[in-house]
mmCIF file of C-alpha atoms and ligand atoms in Angstrom:
data_model
loop_
_atom_site.group_PDB
_atom_site.id
_atom_site.type_symbol
_atom_site.label_atom_id
_atom_site.label_comp_id
_atom_site.label_asym_id
_atom_site.label_seq_id
_atom_site.Cartn_x
_atom_site.Cartn_y
_atom_site.Cartn_z
ATOM 1 C CA UNK A 7 59.094 84.046 103.327
ATOM 2 C CA UNK A 8 62.738 85.134 102.426
ATOM 3 C CA UNK A 9 63.753 81.864 104.404
ATOM 4 C CA UNK A 10 61.398 79.472 102.527
ATOM 5 C CA UNK A 11 63.876 78.488 99.675
ATOM 6 C CA UNK A 12 66.587 77.787 102.376
ATOM 7 C CA UNK A 13 64.247 75.608 104.546
ATOM 8 C CA UNK A 14 62.996 73.749 101.244
ATOM 9 C CA UNK A 15 66.453 73.032 100.236
ATOM 10 C CA UNK A 16 67.284 71.555 103.569
ATOM 11 C CA UNK A 17 64.279 69.398 103.424
ATOM 12 C CA UNK A 18 65.106 67.979 100.244
ATOM 13 C CA UNK A 19 68.684 67.216 101.492
ATOM 14 C CA UNK A 20 67.450 65.471 104.397
ATOM 15 C CA UNK A 21 65.136 63.515 102.257
ATOM 16 C CA UNK A 22 67.707 62.219 100.108
ATOM 17 C CA UNK A 23 69.947 61.503 102.950
ATOM 18 C CA UNK A 24 67.444 59.489 104.364
ATOM 19 C CA UNK A 25 66.818 57.533 101.307
ATOM 20 C CA UNK A 26 70.530 56.854 100.844
ATOM 21 C CA UNK A 27 70.985 55.489 104.386
ATOM 22 C CA UNK A 28 67.723 53.548 104.664
ATOM 23 C CA UNK A 29 66.953 52.219 101.418
ATOM 24 C CA UNK A 30 63.144 51.822 100.991
ATOM 25 C CA UNK A 31 62.408 50.713 104.506
ATOM 26 C CA UNK A 32 61.099 54.069 105.473
ATOM 27 C CA UNK A 33 58.599 54.391 102.489
ATOM 28 C CA UNK A 34 54.760 54.374 103.432
ATOM 29 C CA UNK A 35 53.039 51.472 101.715
ATOM 30 C CA UNK A 36 49.469 52.609 101.652
ATOM 31 C CA UNK A 37 46.298 50.784 100.850
ATOM 32 C CA UNK A 38 42.992 52.491 100.960
ATOM 33 C CA UNK A 39 40.057 50.276 101.847
ATOM 34 C CA UNK A 40 36.301 50.435 102.713
ATOM 35 C CA UNK A 41 35.734 53.758 101.085
ATOM 36 C CA UNK A 42 32.339 55.171 101.012
ATOM 37 C CA UNK A 43 29.990 58.050 101.004
ATOM 38 C CA UNK A 44 26.633 57.669 102.683
ATOM 39 C CA UNK A 45 23.953 59.257 100.355
ATOM 40 C CA UNK A 46 23.011 62.683 102.133
ATOM 41 C CA UNK A 47 19.525 63.100 103.422
ATOM 42 C CA UNK A 48 19.372 66.613 102.163
ATOM 43 C CA UNK A 49 21.381 69.833 102.123
ATOM 44 C CA UNK A 50 24.570 70.549 99.954
ATOM 45 C CA UNK A 51 27.107 68.492 102.122
ATOM 46 C CA UNK A 52 28.319 64.864 101.977
ATOM 47 C CA UNK A 53 30.597 63.085 104.404
ATOM 48 C CA UNK A 54 33.144 60.336 103.407
ATOM 49 C CA UNK A 55 34.639 57.476 105.290
ATOM 50 C CA UNK A 56 37.738 54.998 104.383
ATOM 51 C CA UNK A 57 40.669 53.425 106.133
ATOM 52 C CA UNK A 58 44.204 53.866 105.020
ATOM 53 C CA UNK A 59 46.454 50.773 105.819
ATOM 54 C CA UNK A 60 50.018 51.217 106.057
ATOM 55 C CA UNK A 61 52.496 48.394 105.854
ATOM 56 C CA UNK A 62 55.572 50.827 105.680
ATOM 57 C CA UNK A 63 57.046 54.209 107.146
ATOM 58 C CA UNK A 64 54.807 56.829 108.630
ATOM 59 C CA UNK A 65 53.070 59.143 106.246
ATOM 60 C CA UNK A 66 50.729 62.161 106.815
ATOM 61 C CA UNK A 67 47.429 62.688 105.068
ATOM 62 C CA UNK A 68 47.535 66.558 104.178
ATOM 63 C CA UNK A 69 44.597 67.349 102.087
ATOM 64 C CA UNK A 70 41.669 65.775 99.705
ATOM 65 C CA UNK A 71 40.385 66.802 96.568
ATOM 66 C CA UNK A 72 37.286 65.669 94.553
ATOM 67 C CA UNK A 73 35.219 66.992 91.512
ATOM 68 C CA UNK A 74 32.268 66.517 93.968
ATOM 69 C CA UNK A 75 33.393 69.515 95.941
ATOM 70 C CA UNK A 76 35.981 72.459 95.597
ATOM 71 C CA UNK A 77 36.237 72.425 99.681
ATOM 72 C CA UNK A 78 36.938 68.868 100.974
ATOM 73 C CA UNK A 79 37.855 69.325 104.565
ATOM 74 C CA UNK A 80 39.182 66.954 107.101
ATOM 75 C CA UNK A 81 37.253 66.449 110.587
ATOM 76 C CA UNK A 82 37.757 64.501 113.715
ATOM 77 C CA UNK A 83 35.204 63.656 116.242
ATOM 78 C CA UNK A 84 36.120 63.307 119.798
ATOM 79 C CA UNK A 85 33.298 62.891 122.594
ATOM 80 C CA UNK A 86 31.050 63.976 120.177
ATOM 81 C CA UNK A 87 32.710 67.217 119.250
ATOM 82 C CA UNK A 88 33.676 67.872 115.586
ATOM 83 C CA UNK A 89 36.889 69.743 114.889
ATOM 84 C CA UNK A 90 38.332 70.483 111.352
ATOM 85 C CA UNK A 91 42.105 69.367 110.983
ATOM 86 C CA UNK A 92 44.907 70.469 108.758
ATOM 87 C CA UNK A 93 46.208 66.930 108.305
ATOM 88 C CA UNK A 94 46.097 63.527 109.845
ATOM 89 C CA UNK A 95 49.112 61.255 110.875
ATOM 90 C CA UNK A 96 49.237 57.842 109.155
ATOM 91 C CA UNK A 97 51.172 55.673 111.627
ATOM 92 C CA UNK A 98 53.996 53.336 110.397
ATOM 93 C CA UNK A 99 52.798 49.824 110.132
ATOM 94 C CA UNK A 100 49.340 50.975 111.306
ATOM 95 C CA UNK A 101 46.132 52.409 109.997
ATOM 96 C CA UNK A 102 44.274 55.713 109.853
ATOM 97 C CA UNK A 103 40.509 55.382 110.225
ATOM 98 C CA UNK A 104 37.923 57.520 108.905
ATOM 99 C CA UNK A 105 34.699 55.929 110.505
ATOM 100 C CA UNK A 106 31.328 56.798 111.339
ATOM 101 C CA UNK A 107 31.239 58.483 114.628
ATOM 102 C CA UNK A 108 35.012 59.352 114.385
ATOM 103 C CA UNK A 109 37.259 60.995 111.508
ATOM 104 C CA UNK A 110 35.259 61.987 108.493
ATOM 105 C CA UNK A 111 35.627 63.751 105.260
ATOM 106 C CA UNK A 112 33.385 66.717 104.730
ATOM 107 C CA UNK A 113 32.378 67.595 100.912
ATOM 108 C CA UNK A 114 31.037 71.099 101.249
ATOM 109 C CA UNK A 115 28.959 72.833 98.778
ATOM 110 C CA UNK A 116 28.553 69.819 96.621
ATOM 111 C CA UNK A 117 28.540 70.064 92.762
ATOM 112 C CA UNK A 118 25.378 67.675 92.844
ATOM 113 C CA UNK A 119 23.780 65.521 95.496
ATOM 114 C CA UNK A 120 25.551 62.058 95.487
ATOM 115 C CA UNK A 121 22.912 59.056 95.000
ATOM 116 C CA UNK A 122 23.286 55.658 95.844
ATOM 117 C CA UNK A 123 24.998 53.701 93.314
ATOM 118 C CA UNK A 124 27.062 56.534 92.246
ATOM 119 C CA UNK A 125 30.944 56.605 92.153
ATOM 120 C CA UNK A 126 32.889 59.671 93.437
ATOM 121 C CA UNK A 127 36.164 60.068 92.345
ATOM 122 C CA UNK A 128 38.486 61.162 95.408
ATOM 123 C CA UNK A 129 42.149 62.183 95.467
ATOM 124 C CA UNK A 130 43.902 61.615 98.753
ATOM 125 C CA UNK A 131 46.987 63.606 99.100
ATOM 126 C CA UNK A 132 49.765 62.196 101.271
ATOM 127 C CA UNK A 133 53.070 64.075 102.214
ATOM 128 C CA UNK A 134 55.417 61.233 101.106
ATOM 129 C CA UNK A 135 53.112 58.917 99.077
ATOM 130 C CA UNK A 136 51.791 61.458 96.871
ATOM 131 C CA UNK A 137 48.336 61.094 95.508
ATOM 132 C CA UNK A 138 46.251 58.046 95.830
ATOM 133 C CA UNK A 139 42.982 58.033 93.749
ATOM 134 C CA UNK A 140 40.090 56.057 95.214
ATOM 135 C CA UNK A 141 36.544 55.711 93.717
ATOM 136 C CA UNK A 142 34.210 56.217 96.709
ATOM 137 C CA UNK A 143 30.899 54.320 96.140
ATOM 138 C CA UNK A 144 27.854 56.078 97.320
ATOM 139 C CA UNK A 145 25.797 53.800 99.783
ATOM 140 C CA UNK A 146 22.545 54.072 101.545
ATOM 141 C CA UNK A 147 22.173 57.072 104.231
ATOM 142 C CA UNK A 148 22.389 54.512 106.915
ATOM 143 C CA UNK A 149 25.337 52.133 105.697
ATOM 144 C CA UNK A 150 27.555 51.361 108.374
ATOM 145 C CA UNK A 151 30.106 48.584 107.559
ATOM 146 C CA UNK A 152 31.068 46.496 110.636
ATOM 147 C CA UNK A 153 34.456 47.932 111.803
ATOM 148 C CA UNK A 154 37.281 46.273 109.846
ATOM 149 C CA UNK A 155 39.476 43.273 111.082
ATOM 150 C CA UNK A 156 42.587 43.572 113.177
ATOM 151 C CA UNK A 157 45.539 45.709 112.362
HETATM 152 CU CU1 LIG B 1373 32.426 67.308 110.123
#
């Protein structure tokens, strides 16, 4: 890890240069919508869904934390196969979807079983935009909003 400080310095320098050169055009403009947690039927796990709308530059969702669980993991689902991911890209002028049947959060070993009507405080950590705090309402186990409109 002797190289870490050097690499970090270069990164900060690069970021500073980008800001000077491009103004605020590259900054992500994030808005989290449609967040919910379906009430888990049983067990000590819960899933979470939401959509990140971005009207600015690209960003990355790097981690998620919540008082509900010390271990919140990020999962993708492709062809019915679930896989843990370290991060998710938030495209510039696009959206990152965490929807049923697709990407989802996993709250493992939950502190207490979430019940319909509860609100769960969740912090989404982004590489550029920093931390975005969202209150996830707990919905019925079968709740599934119709896919959000165009983007
Ligand atoms: Cu999963």
